[in-house]
Short mmCIF file of C-alpha atoms in Angstrom, two decimals:
data_model
loop_
_atom_site.label_atom_id
_atom_site.label_comp_id
_atom_site.label_asym_id
_atom_site.label_seq_id
_atom_site.Cartn_x
_atom_site.Cartn_y
_atom_site.Cartn_z
CA PHE A 1 5.60 -26.17 -13.82
CA ALA A 2 4.27 -28.18 -10.92
CA ALA A 3 3.18 -25.98 -8.05
CA ASN A 4 4.62 -26.67 -4.64
CA LYS A 5 1.81 -28.16 -2.53
CA ASN A 6 3.35 -26.60 0.60
CA TRP A 7 3.78 -23.12 -0.88
CA ARG A 8 1.81 -21.46 1.96
CA SER A 9 4.53 -22.46 4.42
CA ASP A 10 7.31 -21.38 2.04
CA PHE A 11 7.08 -17.63 2.59
CA ARG A 12 9.67 -14.92 3.17
CA LYS A 13 9.72 -11.49 4.72
CA PHE A 14 11.61 -8.63 3.12
CA PRO A 15 12.23 -5.12 4.43
CA PRO A 16 9.72 -2.46 3.33
CA VAL A 17 10.37 0.16 0.68
CA VAL A 18 11.36 3.45 2.34
CA CYS A 19 10.47 6.87 0.96
CA TYR A 20 13.12 9.46 1.83
CA ALA A 21 12.65 13.22 1.74
CA SER A 22 14.90 14.32 -1.12
CA GLY A 23 14.57 18.07 -0.73
CA GLU A 24 13.82 18.35 -4.46
CA LEU A 25 10.59 19.97 -5.61
CA GLU A 26 8.47 17.76 -7.86
CA LYS A 27 4.80 18.44 -8.58
CA ALA A 28 2.21 15.78 -9.50
CA PHE A 29 -1.53 15.48 -8.96
CA ILE A 30 -4.08 12.74 -9.56
CA PRO A 31 -7.56 14.29 -9.67
CA PRO A 32 -10.53 12.57 -8.04
CA MET A 33 -11.94 9.71 -10.08
CA ARG A 34 -15.06 10.95 -11.78
CA LEU A 35 -16.80 7.71 -12.58
CA LYS A 36 -20.45 7.06 -13.34
CA SER A 37 -20.90 4.46 -10.61
CA ALA A 38 -19.15 2.78 -7.72
CA ALA A 39 -19.43 -0.49 -9.67
CA GLU A 40 -16.38 0.61 -11.68
CA LYS A 41 -14.13 0.31 -8.62
CA THR A 42 -11.79 -2.63 -9.28
CA SER A 43 -10.56 -3.43 -5.77
CA SER A 44 -11.40 -3.03 -2.11
CA ILE A 45 -8.77 -1.76 0.30
CA GLU A 46 -9.48 -1.93 4.03
CA VAL A 47 -7.25 0.19 6.28
CA ASN A 48 -6.63 -0.36 9.97
CA TYR A 49 -5.46 3.05 11.22
CA ILE A 50 -3.01 2.86 14.13
CA SER A 51 -2.42 6.13 16.05
CA PHE A 52 -3.64 8.23 13.10
CA PRO A 53 -5.28 11.51 14.07
CA ASP A 54 -8.69 12.02 12.46
CA SER A 55 -7.32 15.08 10.64
CA VAL A 56 -4.92 12.86 8.67
CA LYS A 57 -7.26 9.96 7.84
CA ASN A 58 -9.16 11.92 5.17
CA ALA A 59 -6.01 12.42 3.07
CA PHE A 60 -4.99 8.78 3.51
CA GLN A 61 -8.46 7.57 2.56
CA TYR A 62 -8.40 9.82 -0.51
CA ALA A 63 -5.22 8.06 -1.72
CA VAL A 64 -6.78 4.67 -0.94
CA SER A 65 -9.86 5.56 -3.00
CA LEU A 66 -7.61 6.34 -5.98
CA TRP A 67 -5.83 2.99 -5.66
CA GLU A 68 -9.19 1.18 -5.54
CA TYR A 69 -9.81 2.36 -9.11
CA LEU A 70 -6.26 1.87 -10.36
CA ILE A 71 -5.54 -1.71 -9.28
CA GLU A 72 -7.60 -4.86 -9.75
CA SER A 73 -8.12 -7.63 -7.23
CA PRO A 74 -11.08 -9.94 -6.57
CA VAL A 75 -10.16 -10.17 -2.86
CA PRO A 76 -9.90 -7.34 -0.30
CA ILE A 77 -6.48 -5.87 0.41
CA TYR A 78 -5.84 -5.26 4.11
CA ILE A 79 -3.40 -2.57 5.24
CA ASP A 80 -2.17 -1.62 8.69
CA ALA A 81 -1.26 2.08 8.55
CA ARG A 82 0.83 3.47 11.40
CA TRP A 83 1.36 7.13 12.30
CA SER A 84 4.62 7.28 14.24
CA SER A 85 8.04 8.87 14.58
CA LEU A 86 10.46 7.63 11.92
CA ASN A 87 14.10 8.44 11.24
CA GLU A 88 14.98 11.93 10.07
CA ASN A 89 14.36 12.43 6.34
CA VAL A 90 12.09 9.37 6.16
CA LEU A 91 8.58 10.22 5.02
CA GLY A 92 7.20 6.71 5.08
CA SER A 93 7.64 3.06 4.31
CA CYS A 94 5.43 0.24 3.15
CA GLY A 95 5.82 -3.42 2.37
CA ALA A 96 4.03 -6.70 2.14
CA THR A 97 3.85 -8.78 5.28
CA ASN A 98 4.78 -11.95 3.38
CA TYR A 99 6.03 -13.06 -0.03
CA TYR A 100 5.24 -16.46 -1.56
CA ARG A 101 6.58 -18.49 -4.47
CA ASN A 102 5.77 -21.59 -6.51
CA PHE A 103 2.00 -21.49 -6.00
CA GLU A 104 -0.40 -22.66 -8.70
CA GLY A 105 -0.93 -19.73 -11.04
CA ALA A 106 2.49 -18.16 -10.42
CA THR A 107 3.83 -16.65 -13.62
CA PHE A 108 7.45 -17.54 -12.85
CA LEU A 109 9.05 -20.40 -10.92
CA ASN A 110 11.09 -19.51 -7.81
CA ARG A 111 10.05 -15.85 -7.87
CA TYR A 112 8.54 -14.34 -4.74
CA TYR A 113 5.24 -12.45 -5.01
CA ALA A 114 3.70 -10.15 -2.39
CA VAL A 115 0.75 -11.70 -0.57
CA ALA A 116 -1.81 -9.33 -2.16
CA ALA A 117 -0.54 -10.25 -5.64
CA VAL A 118 -0.76 -13.97 -4.80
CA GLU A 119 -4.33 -13.51 -3.54
CA LYS A 120 -5.21 -11.73 -6.77
CA MET A 121 -3.67 -14.50 -8.92
CA ILE A 122 -5.29 -17.40 -7.07
CA GLY A 123 -8.55 -15.51 -6.45
CA GLU A 124 -8.78 -16.29 -2.74
CA GLU A 125 -7.68 -14.98 0.63
CA ILE A 126 -4.48 -16.25 2.19
CA SER A 127 -4.82 -13.91 5.15
CA ASP A 128 -7.74 -11.88 6.43
CA ALA A 129 -8.23 -8.55 8.20
CA SER A 130 -6.51 -9.90 11.33
CA THR A 131 -3.28 -10.34 9.33
CA PRO A 132 -2.70 -7.40 6.99
CA ASP A 133 -1.37 -7.85 3.47
CA MET A 134 0.73 -4.70 3.87
CA VAL A 135 2.09 -2.55 6.67
CA ALA A 136 2.63 1.16 6.01
CA ASN A 137 4.36 3.66 8.30
CA PHE A 138 4.23 7.44 8.00
CA ASN A 139 6.34 9.98 9.84
CA LYS A 140 4.21 12.11 12.14
CA ASN A 141 7.14 14.56 12.47
CA ALA A 142 7.36 15.45 8.77
CA GLU A 143 6.04 18.79 7.55
CA TRP A 144 2.93 17.52 5.73
CA TYR A 145 0.23 19.01 3.55
CA PHE A 146 -2.99 17.02 4.05
CA GLY A 147 -5.07 18.62 1.31
CA THR A 148 -6.53 16.56 -1.52
CA ASP A 149 -6.61 19.38 -4.07
CA GLY A 150 -3.08 19.09 -5.45
CA ASN A 151 -2.14 22.56 -4.15
CA CYS A 152 0.69 21.54 -1.85
CA PRO A 153 2.88 24.50 -0.86
CA ASP A 154 6.54 24.20 -1.88
CA THR A 155 7.56 24.13 1.80
CA LEU A 156 5.55 20.99 2.72
CA TYR A 157 5.47 17.33 1.70
CA ASP A 158 2.29 16.18 -0.01
CA PHE A 159 0.85 13.41 2.15
CA VAL A 160 -1.47 12.01 -0.54
CA SER A 161 1.43 11.66 -3.01
CA THR A 162 3.51 9.89 -0.38
CA VAL A 163 0.70 7.47 0.45
CA MET A 164 0.23 6.78 -3.28
CA HIS A 165 3.96 6.12 -3.61
CA GLU A 166 4.11 3.76 -0.68
#
C-alpha cells in the first residue's frame, strides 16, 4: 500500500493500560540475564524518573534491564516513570504517548502502532528523550516488595513484576 506522506501528523492518543490489584496470589520470577557480554542486549531503554525515591529505582532498573534483553529495537526507547498516588487498587499504568498509522513499513493499513514500535519498524527516531515514547505511573501507596530475588512475601505486591507487566 502507499504510505501516507503526512503520517507523522496523523497520530492518536489512547488511554494507558491499567494494572489493578486483584487480591489473588500468583507467583512468577524472571532470573537475571546471565549473558556472556553486554553486546547481546537488543535494545536501550532510557528512564526519566519523576518523584521516585532512590530505594525504588533499583527494582525499576532491574525490570528495565530484563526488557533490554527481551525486546529488539535499533533506536532508544524513552520512558517517563512517575511515582505518585493512584486510585485505590491500582498498582500502575503505562501507555505510549502517541500511536501512528499508514507509515512506510507498516504491516497493516489503517492500524495504529505505538511510537516505539513505529521507530523500530522505520529504524529512526520520531521523538527523542525530551518527548518520551511511553509514560508509566506507579502507586506509591501500594504495599510493595522491591527485592529483585523473586522472594516476594504473600502480603506484598512484587514491584519488578508490575513494572515488567506495564
